[in-house]
PDB file of C-alpha atoms and ligand atoms in Angstrom:
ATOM      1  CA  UNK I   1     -18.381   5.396  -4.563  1.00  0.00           C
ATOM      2  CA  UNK I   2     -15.591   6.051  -6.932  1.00  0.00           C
ATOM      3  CA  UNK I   3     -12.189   5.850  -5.299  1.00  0.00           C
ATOM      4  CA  UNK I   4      -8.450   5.078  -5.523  1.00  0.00           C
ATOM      5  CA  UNK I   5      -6.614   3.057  -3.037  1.00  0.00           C
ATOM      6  CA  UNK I   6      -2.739   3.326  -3.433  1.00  0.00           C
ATOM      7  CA  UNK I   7      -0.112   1.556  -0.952  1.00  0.00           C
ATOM      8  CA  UNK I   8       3.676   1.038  -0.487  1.00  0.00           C
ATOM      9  CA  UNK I   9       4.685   3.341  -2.356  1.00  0.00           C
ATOM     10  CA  UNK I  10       8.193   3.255  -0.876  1.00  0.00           C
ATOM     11  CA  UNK I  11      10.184   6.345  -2.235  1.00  0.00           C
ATOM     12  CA  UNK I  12       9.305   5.278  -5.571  1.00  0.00           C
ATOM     13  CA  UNK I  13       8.457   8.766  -7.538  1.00  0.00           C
ATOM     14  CA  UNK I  14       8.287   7.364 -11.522  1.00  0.00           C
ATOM     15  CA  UNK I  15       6.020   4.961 -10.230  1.00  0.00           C
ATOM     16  CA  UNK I  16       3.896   7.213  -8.088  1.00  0.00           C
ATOM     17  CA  UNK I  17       3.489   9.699 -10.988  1.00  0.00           C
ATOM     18  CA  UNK I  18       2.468   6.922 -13.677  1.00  0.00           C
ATOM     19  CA  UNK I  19      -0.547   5.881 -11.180  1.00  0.00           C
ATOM     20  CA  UNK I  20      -1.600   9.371 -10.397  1.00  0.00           C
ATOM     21  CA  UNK I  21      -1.820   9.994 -13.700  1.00  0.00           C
ATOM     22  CA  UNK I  22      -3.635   6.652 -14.478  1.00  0.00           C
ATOM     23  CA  UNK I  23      -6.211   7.246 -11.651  1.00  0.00           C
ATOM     24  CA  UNK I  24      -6.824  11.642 -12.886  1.00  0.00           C
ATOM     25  CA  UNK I  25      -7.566   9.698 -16.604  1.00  0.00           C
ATOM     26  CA  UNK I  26     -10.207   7.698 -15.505  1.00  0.00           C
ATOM     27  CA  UNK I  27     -11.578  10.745 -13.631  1.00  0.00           C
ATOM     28  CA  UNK I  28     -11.160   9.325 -10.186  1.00  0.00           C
ATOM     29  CA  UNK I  29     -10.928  12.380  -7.955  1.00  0.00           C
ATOM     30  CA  UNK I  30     -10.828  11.034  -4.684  1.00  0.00           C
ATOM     31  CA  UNK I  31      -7.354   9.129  -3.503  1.00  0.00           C
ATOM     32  CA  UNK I  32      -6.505   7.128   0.045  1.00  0.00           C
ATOM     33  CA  UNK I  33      -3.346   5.977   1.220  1.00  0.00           C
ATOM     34  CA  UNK I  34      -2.607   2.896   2.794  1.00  0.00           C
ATOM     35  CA  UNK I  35       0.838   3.430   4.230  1.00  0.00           C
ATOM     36  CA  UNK I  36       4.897   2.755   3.533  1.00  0.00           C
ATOM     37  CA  UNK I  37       5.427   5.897   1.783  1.00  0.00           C
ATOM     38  CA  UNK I  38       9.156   5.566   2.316  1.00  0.00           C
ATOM     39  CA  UNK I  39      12.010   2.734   2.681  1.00  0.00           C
ATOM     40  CA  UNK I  40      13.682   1.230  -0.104  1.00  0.00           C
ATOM     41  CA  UNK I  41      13.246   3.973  -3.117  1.00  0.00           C
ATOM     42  CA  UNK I  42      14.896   6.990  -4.059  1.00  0.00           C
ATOM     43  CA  UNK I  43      12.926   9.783  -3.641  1.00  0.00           C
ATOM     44  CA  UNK I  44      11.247   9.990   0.317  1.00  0.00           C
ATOM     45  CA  UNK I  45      10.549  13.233   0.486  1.00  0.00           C
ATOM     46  CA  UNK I  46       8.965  14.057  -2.721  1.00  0.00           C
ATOM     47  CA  UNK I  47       7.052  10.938  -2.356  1.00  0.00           C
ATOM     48  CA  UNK I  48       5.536  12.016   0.961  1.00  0.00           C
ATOM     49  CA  UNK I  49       5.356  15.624   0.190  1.00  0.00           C
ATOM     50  CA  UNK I  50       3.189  14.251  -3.230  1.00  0.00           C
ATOM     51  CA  UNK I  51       0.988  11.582  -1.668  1.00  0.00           C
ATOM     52  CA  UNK I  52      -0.034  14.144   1.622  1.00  0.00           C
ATOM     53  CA  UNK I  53      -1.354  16.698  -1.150  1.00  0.00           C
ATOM     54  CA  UNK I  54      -2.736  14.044  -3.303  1.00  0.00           C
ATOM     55  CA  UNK I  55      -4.616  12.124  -0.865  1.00  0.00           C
ATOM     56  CA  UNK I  56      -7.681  12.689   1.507  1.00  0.00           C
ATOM     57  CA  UNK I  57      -6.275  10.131   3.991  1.00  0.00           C
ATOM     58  CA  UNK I  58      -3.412   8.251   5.039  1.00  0.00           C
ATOM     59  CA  UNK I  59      -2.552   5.361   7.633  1.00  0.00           C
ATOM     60  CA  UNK I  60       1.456   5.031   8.812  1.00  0.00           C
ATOM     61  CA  UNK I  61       3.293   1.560   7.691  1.00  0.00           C
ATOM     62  CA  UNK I  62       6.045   0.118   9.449  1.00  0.00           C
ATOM     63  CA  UNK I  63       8.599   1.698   7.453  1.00  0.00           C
ATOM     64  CA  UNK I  64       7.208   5.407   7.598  1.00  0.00           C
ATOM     65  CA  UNK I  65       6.933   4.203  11.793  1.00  0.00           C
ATOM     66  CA  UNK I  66      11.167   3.293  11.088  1.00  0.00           C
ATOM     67  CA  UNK I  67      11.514   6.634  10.275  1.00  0.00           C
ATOM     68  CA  UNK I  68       9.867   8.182  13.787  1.00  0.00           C
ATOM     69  CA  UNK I  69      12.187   5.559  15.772  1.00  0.00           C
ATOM     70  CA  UNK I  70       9.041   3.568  16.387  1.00  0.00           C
ATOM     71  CA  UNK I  71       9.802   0.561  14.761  1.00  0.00           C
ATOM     72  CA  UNK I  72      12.402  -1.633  15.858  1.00  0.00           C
ATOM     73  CA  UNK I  73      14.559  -2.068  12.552  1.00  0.00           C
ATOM     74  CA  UNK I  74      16.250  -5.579  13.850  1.00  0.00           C
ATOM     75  CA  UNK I  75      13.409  -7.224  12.186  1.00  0.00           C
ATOM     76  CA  UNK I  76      14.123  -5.658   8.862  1.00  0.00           C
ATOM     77  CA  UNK I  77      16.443  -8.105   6.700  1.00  0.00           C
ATOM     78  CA  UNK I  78      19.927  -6.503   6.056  1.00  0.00           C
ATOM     79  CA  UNK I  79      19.183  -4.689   2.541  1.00  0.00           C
ATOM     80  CA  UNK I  80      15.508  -3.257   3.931  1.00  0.00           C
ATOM     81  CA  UNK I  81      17.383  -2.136   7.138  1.00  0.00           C
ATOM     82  CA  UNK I  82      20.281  -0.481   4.931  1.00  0.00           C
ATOM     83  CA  UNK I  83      17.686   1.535   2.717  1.00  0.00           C
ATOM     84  CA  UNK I  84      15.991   2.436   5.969  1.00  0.00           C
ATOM     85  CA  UNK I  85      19.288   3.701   7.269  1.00  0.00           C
ATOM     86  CA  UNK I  86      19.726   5.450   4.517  1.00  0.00           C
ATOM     87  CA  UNK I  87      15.966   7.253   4.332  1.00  0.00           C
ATOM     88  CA  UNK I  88      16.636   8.575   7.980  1.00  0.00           C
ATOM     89  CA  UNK I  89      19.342  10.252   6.501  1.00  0.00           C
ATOM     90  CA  UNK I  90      18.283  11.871   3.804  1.00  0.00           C
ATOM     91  CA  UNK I  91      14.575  12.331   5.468  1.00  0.00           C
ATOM     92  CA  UNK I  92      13.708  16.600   5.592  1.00  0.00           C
ATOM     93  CA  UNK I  93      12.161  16.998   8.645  1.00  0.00           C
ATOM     94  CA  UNK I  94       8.919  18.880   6.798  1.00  0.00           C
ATOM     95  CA  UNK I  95       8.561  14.736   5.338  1.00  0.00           C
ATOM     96  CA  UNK I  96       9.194  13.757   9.015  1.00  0.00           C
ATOM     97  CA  UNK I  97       6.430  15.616  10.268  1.00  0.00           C
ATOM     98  CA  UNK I  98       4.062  14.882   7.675  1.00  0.00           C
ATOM     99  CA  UNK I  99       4.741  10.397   8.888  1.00  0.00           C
ATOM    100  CA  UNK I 100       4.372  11.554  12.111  1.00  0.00           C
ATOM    101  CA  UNK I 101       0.843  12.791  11.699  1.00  0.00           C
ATOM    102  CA  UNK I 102      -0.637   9.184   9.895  1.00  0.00           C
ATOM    103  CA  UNK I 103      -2.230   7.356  12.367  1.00  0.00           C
ATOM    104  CA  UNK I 104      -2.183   3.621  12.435  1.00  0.00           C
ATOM    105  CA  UNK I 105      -5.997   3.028  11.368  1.00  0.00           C
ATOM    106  CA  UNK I 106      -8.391   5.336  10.164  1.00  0.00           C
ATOM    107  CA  UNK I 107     -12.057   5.179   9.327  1.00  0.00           C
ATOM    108  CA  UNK I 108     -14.098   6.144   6.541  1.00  0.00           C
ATOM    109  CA  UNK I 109     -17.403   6.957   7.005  1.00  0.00           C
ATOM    110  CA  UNK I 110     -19.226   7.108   4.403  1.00  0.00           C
ATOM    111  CA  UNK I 111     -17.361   4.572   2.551  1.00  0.00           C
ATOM    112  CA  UNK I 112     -17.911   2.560   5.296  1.00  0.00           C
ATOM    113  CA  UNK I 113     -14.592   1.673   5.017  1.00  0.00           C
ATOM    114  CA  UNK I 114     -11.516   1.322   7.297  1.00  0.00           C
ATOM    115  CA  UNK I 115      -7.711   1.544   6.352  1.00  0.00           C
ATOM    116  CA  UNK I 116      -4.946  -0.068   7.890  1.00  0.00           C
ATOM    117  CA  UNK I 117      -1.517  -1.081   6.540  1.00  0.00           C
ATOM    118  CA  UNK I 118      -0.845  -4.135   8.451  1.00  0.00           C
ATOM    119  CA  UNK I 119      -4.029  -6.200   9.467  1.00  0.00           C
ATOM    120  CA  UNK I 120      -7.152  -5.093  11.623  1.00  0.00           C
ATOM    121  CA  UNK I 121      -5.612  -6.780  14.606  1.00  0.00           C
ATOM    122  CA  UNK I 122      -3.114  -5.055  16.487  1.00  0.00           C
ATOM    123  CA  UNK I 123      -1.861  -3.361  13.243  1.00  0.00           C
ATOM    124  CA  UNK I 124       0.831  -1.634  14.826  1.00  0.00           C
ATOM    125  CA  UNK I 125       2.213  -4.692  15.335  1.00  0.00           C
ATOM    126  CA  UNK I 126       2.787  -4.840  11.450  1.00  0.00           C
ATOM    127  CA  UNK I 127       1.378  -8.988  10.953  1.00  0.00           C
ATOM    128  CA  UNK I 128       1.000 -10.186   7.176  1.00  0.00           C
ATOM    129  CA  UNK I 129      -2.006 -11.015   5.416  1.00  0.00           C
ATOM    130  CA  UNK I 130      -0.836 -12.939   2.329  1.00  0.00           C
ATOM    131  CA  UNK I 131      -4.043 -14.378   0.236  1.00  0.00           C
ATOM    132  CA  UNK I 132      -8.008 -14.469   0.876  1.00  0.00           C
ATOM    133  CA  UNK I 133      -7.357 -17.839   2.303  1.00  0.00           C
ATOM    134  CA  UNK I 134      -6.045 -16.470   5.545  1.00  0.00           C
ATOM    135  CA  UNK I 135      -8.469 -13.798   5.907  1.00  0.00           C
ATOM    136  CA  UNK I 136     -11.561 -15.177   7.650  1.00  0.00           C
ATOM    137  CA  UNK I 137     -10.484 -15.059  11.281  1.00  0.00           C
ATOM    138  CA  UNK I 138      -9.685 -11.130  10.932  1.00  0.00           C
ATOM    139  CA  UNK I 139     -13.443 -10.159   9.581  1.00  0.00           C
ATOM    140  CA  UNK I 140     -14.403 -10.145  13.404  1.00  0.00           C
ATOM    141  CA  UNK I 141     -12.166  -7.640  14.087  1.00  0.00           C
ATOM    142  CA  UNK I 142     -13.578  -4.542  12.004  1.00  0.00           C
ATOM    143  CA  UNK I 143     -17.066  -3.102  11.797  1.00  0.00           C
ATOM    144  CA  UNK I 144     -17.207  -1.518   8.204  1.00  0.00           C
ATOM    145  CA  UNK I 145     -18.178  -3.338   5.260  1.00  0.00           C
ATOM    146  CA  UNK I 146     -14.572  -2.901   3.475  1.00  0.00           C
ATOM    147  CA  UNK I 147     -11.062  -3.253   5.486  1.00  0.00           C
ATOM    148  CA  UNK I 148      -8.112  -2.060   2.840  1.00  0.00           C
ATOM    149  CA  UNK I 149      -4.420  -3.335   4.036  1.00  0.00           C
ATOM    150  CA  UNK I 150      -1.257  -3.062   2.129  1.00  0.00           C
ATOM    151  CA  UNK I 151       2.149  -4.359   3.381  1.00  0.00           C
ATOM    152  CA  UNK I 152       2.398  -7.331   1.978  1.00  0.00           C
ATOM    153  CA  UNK I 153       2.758  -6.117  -1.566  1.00  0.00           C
ATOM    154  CA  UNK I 154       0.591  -8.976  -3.179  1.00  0.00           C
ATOM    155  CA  UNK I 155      -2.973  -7.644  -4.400  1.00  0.00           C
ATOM    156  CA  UNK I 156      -5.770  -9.830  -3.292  1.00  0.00           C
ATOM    157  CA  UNK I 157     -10.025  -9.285  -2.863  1.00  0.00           C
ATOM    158  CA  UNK I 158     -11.242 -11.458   0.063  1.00  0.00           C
ATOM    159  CA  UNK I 159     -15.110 -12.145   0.378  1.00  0.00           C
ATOM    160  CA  UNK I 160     -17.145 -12.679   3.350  1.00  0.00           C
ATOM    161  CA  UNK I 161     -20.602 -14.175   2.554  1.00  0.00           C
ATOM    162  CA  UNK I 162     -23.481 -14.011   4.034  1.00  0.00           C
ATOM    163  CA  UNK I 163     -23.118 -18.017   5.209  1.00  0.00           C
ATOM    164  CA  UNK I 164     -19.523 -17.514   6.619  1.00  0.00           C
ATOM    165  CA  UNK I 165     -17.500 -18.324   3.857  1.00  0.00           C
ATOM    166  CA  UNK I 166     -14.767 -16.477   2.369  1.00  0.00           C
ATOM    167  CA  UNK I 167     -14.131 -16.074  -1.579  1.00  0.00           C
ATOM    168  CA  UNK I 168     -11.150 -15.113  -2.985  1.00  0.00           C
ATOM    169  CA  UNK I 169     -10.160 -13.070  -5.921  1.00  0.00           C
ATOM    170  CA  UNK I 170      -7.007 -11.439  -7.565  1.00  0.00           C
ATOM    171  CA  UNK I 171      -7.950  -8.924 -10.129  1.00  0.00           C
ATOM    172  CA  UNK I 172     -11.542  -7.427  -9.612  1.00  0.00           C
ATOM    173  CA  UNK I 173     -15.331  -7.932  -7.842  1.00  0.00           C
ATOM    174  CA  UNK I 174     -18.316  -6.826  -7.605  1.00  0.00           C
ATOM    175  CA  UNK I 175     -18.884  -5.427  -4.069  1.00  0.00           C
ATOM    176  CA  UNK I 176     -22.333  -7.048  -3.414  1.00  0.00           C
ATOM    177  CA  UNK I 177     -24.789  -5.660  -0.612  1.00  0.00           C
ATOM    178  CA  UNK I 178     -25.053  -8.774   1.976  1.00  0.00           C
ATOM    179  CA  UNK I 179     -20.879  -9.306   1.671  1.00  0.00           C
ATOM    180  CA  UNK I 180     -17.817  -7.553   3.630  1.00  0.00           C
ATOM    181  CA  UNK I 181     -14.366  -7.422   2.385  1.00  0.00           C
ATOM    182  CA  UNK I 182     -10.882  -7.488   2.933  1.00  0.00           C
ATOM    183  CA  UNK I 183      -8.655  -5.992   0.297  1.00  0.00           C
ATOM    184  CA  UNK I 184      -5.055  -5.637  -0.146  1.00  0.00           C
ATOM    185  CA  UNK I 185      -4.708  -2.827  -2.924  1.00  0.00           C
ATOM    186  CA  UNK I 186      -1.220  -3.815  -4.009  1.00  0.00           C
ATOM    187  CA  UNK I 187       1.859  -2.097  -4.136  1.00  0.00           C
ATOM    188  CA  UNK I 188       3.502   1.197  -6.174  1.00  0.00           C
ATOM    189  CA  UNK I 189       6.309   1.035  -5.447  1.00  0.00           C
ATOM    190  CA  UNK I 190       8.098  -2.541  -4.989  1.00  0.00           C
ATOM    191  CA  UNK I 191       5.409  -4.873  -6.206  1.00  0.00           C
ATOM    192  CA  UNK I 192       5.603  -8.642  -5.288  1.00  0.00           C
ATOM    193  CA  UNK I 193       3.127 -10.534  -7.348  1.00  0.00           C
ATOM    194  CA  UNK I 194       5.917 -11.377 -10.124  1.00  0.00           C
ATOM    195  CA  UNK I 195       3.828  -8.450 -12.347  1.00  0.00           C
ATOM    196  CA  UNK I 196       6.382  -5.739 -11.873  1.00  0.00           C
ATOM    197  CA  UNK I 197       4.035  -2.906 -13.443  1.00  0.00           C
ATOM    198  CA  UNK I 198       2.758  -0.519 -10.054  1.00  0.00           C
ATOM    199  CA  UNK I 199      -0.500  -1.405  -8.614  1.00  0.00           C
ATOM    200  CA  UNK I 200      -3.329   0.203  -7.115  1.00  0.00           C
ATOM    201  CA  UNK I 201      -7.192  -0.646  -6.049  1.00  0.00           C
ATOM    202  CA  UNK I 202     -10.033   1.597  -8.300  1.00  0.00           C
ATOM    203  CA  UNK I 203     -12.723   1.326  -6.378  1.00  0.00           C
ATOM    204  CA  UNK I 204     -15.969   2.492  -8.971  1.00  0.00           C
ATOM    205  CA  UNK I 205     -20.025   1.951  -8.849  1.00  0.00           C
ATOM    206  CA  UNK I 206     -20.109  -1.130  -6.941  1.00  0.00           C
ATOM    207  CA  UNK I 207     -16.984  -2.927  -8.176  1.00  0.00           C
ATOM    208  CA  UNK I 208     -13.415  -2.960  -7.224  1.00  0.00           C
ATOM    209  CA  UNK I 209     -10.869  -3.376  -9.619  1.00  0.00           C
ATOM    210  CA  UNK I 210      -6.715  -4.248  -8.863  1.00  0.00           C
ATOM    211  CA  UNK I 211      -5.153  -1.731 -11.593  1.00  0.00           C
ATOM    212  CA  UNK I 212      -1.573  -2.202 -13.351  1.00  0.00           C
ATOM    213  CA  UNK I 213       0.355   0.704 -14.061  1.00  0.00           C
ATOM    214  CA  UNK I 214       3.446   0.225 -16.140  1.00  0.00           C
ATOM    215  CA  UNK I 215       5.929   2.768 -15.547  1.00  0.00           C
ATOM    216  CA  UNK I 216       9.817   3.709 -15.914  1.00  0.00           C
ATOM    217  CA  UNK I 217      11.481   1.038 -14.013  1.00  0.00           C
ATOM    218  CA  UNK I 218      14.793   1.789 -15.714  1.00  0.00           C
ATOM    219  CA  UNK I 219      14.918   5.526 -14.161  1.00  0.00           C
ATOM    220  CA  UNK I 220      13.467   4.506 -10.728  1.00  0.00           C
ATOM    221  CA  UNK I 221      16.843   2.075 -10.928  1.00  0.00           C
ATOM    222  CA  UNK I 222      18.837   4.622 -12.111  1.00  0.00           C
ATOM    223  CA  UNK I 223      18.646   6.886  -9.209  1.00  0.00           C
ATOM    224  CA  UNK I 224      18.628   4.483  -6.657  1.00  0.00           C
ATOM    225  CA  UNK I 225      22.571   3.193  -8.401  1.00  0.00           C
ATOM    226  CA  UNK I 226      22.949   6.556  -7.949  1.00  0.00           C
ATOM    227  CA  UNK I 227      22.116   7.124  -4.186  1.00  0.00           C
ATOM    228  CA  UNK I 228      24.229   3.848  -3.699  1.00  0.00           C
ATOM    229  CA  UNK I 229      20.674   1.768  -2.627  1.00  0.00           C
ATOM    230  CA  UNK I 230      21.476  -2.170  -2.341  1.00  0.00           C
ATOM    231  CA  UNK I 231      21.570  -3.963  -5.066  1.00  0.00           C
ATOM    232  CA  UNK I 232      19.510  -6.071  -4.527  1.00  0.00           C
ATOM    233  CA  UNK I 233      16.613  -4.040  -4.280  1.00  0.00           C
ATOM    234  CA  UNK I 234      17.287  -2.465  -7.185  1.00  0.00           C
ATOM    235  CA  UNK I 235      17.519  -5.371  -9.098  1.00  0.00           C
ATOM    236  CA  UNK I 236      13.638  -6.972  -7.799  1.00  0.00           C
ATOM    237  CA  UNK I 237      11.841  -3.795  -9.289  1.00  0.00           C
ATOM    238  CA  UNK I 238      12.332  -5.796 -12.879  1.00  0.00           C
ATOM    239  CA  UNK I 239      10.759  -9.093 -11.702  1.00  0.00           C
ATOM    240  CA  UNK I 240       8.141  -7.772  -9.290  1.00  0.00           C
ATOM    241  CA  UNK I 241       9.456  -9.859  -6.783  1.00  0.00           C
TER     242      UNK I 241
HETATM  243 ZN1   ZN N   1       5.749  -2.080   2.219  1.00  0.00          ZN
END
């Protein structure tokens, strides 16, 4: 299996670009998206428009949801809900439609793999999985050997051995036969690990790998100034945080 995972992309096109570029240079054809493809950044619509002709599946996170009035935006804290405010209004209705058609979870079958943004229970109701340390009660939930979740922005590779232990890891594994995984790929767009370069899972031979990306922060920052964004967010891009 040689695949990309990419997540959270969040309206952030320099970013975007730089891993899509990374991913064609190591000859990785085949590309799956693990939801939030708007919210926060600049650029929605080219964003969506790019990652539904880029990528052989998608899953819906809660901020693409925001945008189909499915989400109730309360939750969000003032500067997400004022970048989601803003998205709606800018949001073409060809972007609208393509968020409307990402289910929640989606299978893989011969990857033996299943996608969801949130967690594998209930993951419309958008719960956090932080670290590998959490993980074990959710293995019960899913069938396939691999779940992939984003949301949460922090990259993390949890392992379920064949005793009923889980292993944890941050920046690559080997994908051994008698274990099952949980993996959050990371984030594009707004990454939270305090590593500010965009991040993505490369799945390859038998291994997973979390991949940095460094790309034009200063531009991405730039436009959202320009589109009036919240500071704030603008600001985080710099620290990863
Ligand atoms: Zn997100």
């Amino acid at each position: 299996m040689r695949l990309a995972a990419i997540s959270d992309v969040h309206g952030n096109l320099p970013a975007l670009e730089a891993v899509l570029k990374d991913i064609k240079g190591k000859n990785i054809r085949e590309k799956v998206f693990i939801g939030d493809s708007v919210g926060y950044g600049p650029d929605p619509n080219e964003v969506t428009l790019l990652l539904k002709s880029a990528c052989k599946a998608h899953v819906a996170g809660n901020h693409d949801w925001a945008m189909l009035g499915l989400t109730d935006i309360a939750y969000f804290n003032p500067a997400a809900r004022a970048a989601i405010m803003w998205t709606d209004g800018v949001l073409t209705e060809e972007a609208r439609t393509i968020l409307d058609g990402w289910p929640v979870a989606k299978t893989l079958k011969r990857e033996n793999m299943l996608l969801v943004h949130s967690t594998p229970i209930a993951p419309e109701e958008w719960n956090y999985l932080f670290s590998p340390e959490e993980a074990l009660p959710y293995f019960d939930h899913f069938k396939q050997k691999i779940c992939l979740v984003g949301h949460s922005h922090i990259p993390f590779i949890a392992e379920l051995l064949p005793s009923g232990r889980t292993m944890g890891y941050r920046e690559g594994a080997e994908l051994r036969e008698d274990c099952r995984y949980i993996i959050n790929v990371g984030s594009v767009g707004q990454p939270r690990d305090r590593d500010p370069r965009a991040a993505y899972a490369l799945f390859d031979e038998g291994t997973v790998e979390i991949v940095r990306v460094a790309y034009d922060i200063r531009q991405t920052q730039e436009r959202m100034t320009l589109a009036g964004l919240p500071k704030p967010l603008i600001e985080r891009l710099a620290y990863g945080m």
